[in-house]
Tab-separated table of C-alpha atoms in Angstrom:
chain	number	residue	atom	x	y	z
A	1	MET	CA	-0.649	13.636	17.092
A	2	GLY	CA	-0.104	17.387	17.127
A	3	PHE	CA	-1.519	18.037	13.652
A	4	ALA	CA	-4.511	19.996	14.888
A	5	ASP	CA	-5.901	21.702	17.955
A	6	ASP	CA	-9.255	19.930	17.868
A	7	LEU	CA	-11.612	17.972	15.592
A	8	THR	CA	-12.867	21.088	13.790
A	9	ASP	CA	-9.301	22.240	13.062
A	10	ALA	CA	-8.324	18.742	11.886
A	11	THR	CA	-11.340	18.468	9.583
A	12	ALA	CA	-10.608	21.854	8.023
A	13	HIS	CA	-6.821	21.747	7.737
A	14	SER	CA	-5.604	18.151	7.679
A	15	PRO	CA	-8.446	15.796	6.766
A	16	ALA	CA	-6.022	13.278	5.196
A	17	VAL	CA	-3.994	12.771	8.388
A	18	PRO	CA	-3.924	10.222	9.817
A	19	GLN	CA	-4.869	7.648	7.208
A	20	ILE	CA	-6.688	4.685	8.679
A	21	GLY	CA	-6.177	1.245	7.212
A	22	PHE	CA	-7.756	-2.181	7.506
A	23	PHE	CA	-6.323	-5.522	6.475
A	24	THR	CA	-7.395	-9.118	6.196
A	25	LYS	CA	-5.960	-12.359	4.961
A	26	PRO	CA	-6.138	-12.685	1.159
A	27	ILE	CA	-9.660	-12.727	-0.205
A	28	THR	CA	-10.985	-12.744	-3.775
A	29	PHE	CA	-12.648	-9.453	-4.717
A	30	THR	CA	-13.745	-7.366	-7.703
A	31	ASP	CA	-11.537	-4.329	-8.384
A	32	LEU	CA	-12.628	-0.885	-9.565
A	33	THR	CA	-12.480	-1.966	-13.220
A	34	SER	CA	-14.791	-4.929	-12.499
A	35	GLN	CA	-11.933	-7.444	-12.828
A	36	THR	CA	-11.722	-10.347	-10.388
A	37	VAL	CA	-8.622	-10.254	-8.195
A	38	ASP	CA	-7.944	-13.761	-6.910
A	39	ALA	CA	-6.863	-14.311	-3.325
A	40	SER	CA	-3.879	-16.331	-4.551
A	41	SER	CA	-2.403	-13.214	-6.205
A	42	MET	CA	-1.837	-11.422	-2.885
A	43	ASP	CA	-0.369	-11.904	0.573
A	44	VAL	CA	-2.676	-9.410	2.293
A	45	CYS	CA	-5.827	-7.519	1.328
A	46	VAL	CA	-6.079	-3.888	2.489
A	47	ARG	CA	-8.330	-0.852	2.390
A	48	VAL	CA	-7.165	2.634	3.361
A	49	ILE	CA	-9.462	5.480	4.373
A	50	SER	CA	-8.275	8.863	3.134
A	51	VAL	CA	-10.176	12.143	3.370
A	52	PHE	CA	-13.282	10.413	4.704
A	53	LYS	CA	-13.610	7.707	2.021
A	54	CYS	CA	-11.961	4.502	0.855
A	55	HIS	CA	-8.866	5.248	-1.237
A	56	LYS	CA	-8.990	3.959	-4.825
A	57	ALA	CA	-5.655	2.185	-4.361
A	58	CYS	CA	-3.183	1.803	-1.507
A	59	PRO	CA	-1.090	4.953	-1.021
A	60	LEU	CA	2.635	4.262	-1.112
A	61	THR	CA	3.121	5.598	2.403
A	62	SER	CA	0.597	3.055	3.658
A	63	ALA	CA	1.930	0.274	1.421
A	64	SER	CA	5.463	0.851	2.707
A	65	SER	CA	4.296	0.559	6.310
A	66	ILE	CA	2.264	-2.551	5.531
A	67	ALA	CA	5.230	-4.192	3.805
A	68	VAL	CA	7.547	-3.529	6.734
A	69	ALA	CA	4.966	-4.733	9.264
A	70	ALA	CA	4.612	-8.021	7.370
A	71	PHE	CA	8.278	-8.758	8.108
A	72	LEU	CA	8.445	-7.254	11.600
A	73	GLU	CA	8.333	-9.774	14.429
A	74	GLY	CA	5.520	-9.045	16.845
A	75	SER	CA	3.477	-6.863	14.475
A	76	LEU	CA	-0.253	-7.490	14.289
A	77	LEU	CA	0.030	-8.010	10.536
A	78	ARG	CA	2.692	-10.702	10.895
A	79	LYS	CA	0.776	-12.387	13.708
A	80	THR	CA	-2.284	-12.545	11.445
A	81	LEU	CA	-0.544	-13.603	8.228
A	82	GLY	CA	2.188	-15.732	9.782
A	83	THR	CA	5.927	-15.735	9.253
A	84	PRO	CA	6.930	-15.114	5.616
A	85	GLU	CA	8.359	-18.093	3.743
A	86	LYS	CA	12.117	-18.462	4.052
A	87	GLY	CA	13.803	-16.408	1.343
A	88	LYS	CA	10.657	-14.387	0.590
A	89	GLU	CA	11.443	-10.696	0.229
A	90	THR	CA	8.183	-9.279	-1.118
A	91	VAL	CA	4.664	-8.490	0.043
A	92	ARG	CA	1.823	-8.517	-2.494
A	93	ILE	CA	-0.873	-6.086	-1.380
A	94	GLY	CA	-4.404	-6.432	-2.754
A	95	HIS	CA	-6.275	-3.104	-2.894
A	96	PRO	CA	-9.306	-1.666	-4.736
A	97	SER	CA	-7.325	-1.099	-7.952
A	98	GLY	CA	-5.567	-4.475	-8.025
A	99	VAL	CA	-2.319	-5.782	-6.516
A	100	MET	CA	1.016	-4.067	-5.890
A	101	THR	CA	4.238	-5.764	-4.892
A	102	MET	CA	6.392	-4.179	-2.199
A	103	TYR	CA	10.046	-4.924	-1.467
A	104	PRO	CA	10.978	-3.918	2.095
A	105	TYR	CA	14.720	-4.069	2.772
A	106	LEU	CA	15.136	-4.665	6.499
A	107	GLU	CA	18.625	-5.049	7.883
A	108	LYS	CA	19.161	-6.644	11.289
A	109	GLU	CA	22.451	-6.063	13.048
A	110	ASP	CA	23.356	-6.237	16.745
A	111	GLY	CA	19.696	-6.466	17.738
A	112	GLU	CA	18.758	-3.333	15.804
A	113	ILE	CA	16.558	-3.169	12.728
A	114	ARG	CA	17.316	-0.653	10.007
A	115	LEU	CA	15.181	0.097	7.000
A	116	PRO	CA	17.347	1.663	4.289
A	117	ARG	CA	14.624	1.501	1.638
A	118	VAL	CA	11.320	0.082	0.448
A	119	ALA	CA	10.765	-0.440	-3.275
A	120	VAL	CA	7.479	-0.876	-5.111
A	121	GLN	CA	6.271	-2.591	-8.247
A	122	ARG	CA	2.792	-1.700	-9.375
A	123	THR	CA	0.798	-1.328	-12.530
A	124	ALA	CA	-0.158	1.987	-14.007
A	125	ARG	CA	-3.590	2.785	-15.270
A	126	ARG	CA	-4.279	5.035	-18.215
A	127	ILE	CA	-5.538	8.375	-16.982
A	128	MET	CA	-5.629	10.232	-20.288
A	129	GLU	CA	-5.545	9.573	-24.007
A	130	GLY	CA	-5.269	12.124	-26.763
A	131	THR	CA	-3.516	13.448	-29.819
A	132	LEU	CA	-1.000	16.273	-29.878
A	133	TYR	CA	-0.521	18.247	-33.084
A	134	ILE	CA	2.785	20.068	-33.462
A	135	ARG	CA	3.243	22.746	-36.091
A	136	ARG	CA	6.199	22.052	-38.428
């Protein structure tokens, strides 16, 4: 891909590129907070490998690609999951931290496909809690 001269260079200078992903049809699993994520809450279940281990979520760059592939005729993802329901414009992606909803906006005109944007809806998790005291 041109990111590195060899495996040693890649390991040292760009271990996060490329990110490798796996997907399967929806499956019930337990997320990182020990909550059950039901298969019915997602359209696809994914895992992404980043810097030599499974990512704790699904990075947005990966999620965007997954969402587009779900609507792209001929993609492996679409062949596996099937054609989206008529009028459906979202892809719900199950990942180790739960489910995120992606909104790929594909435009087809004169045999060409354009992708002006991909939007995301996902939950946030609390990463810090504290109290701030300000002098009056």
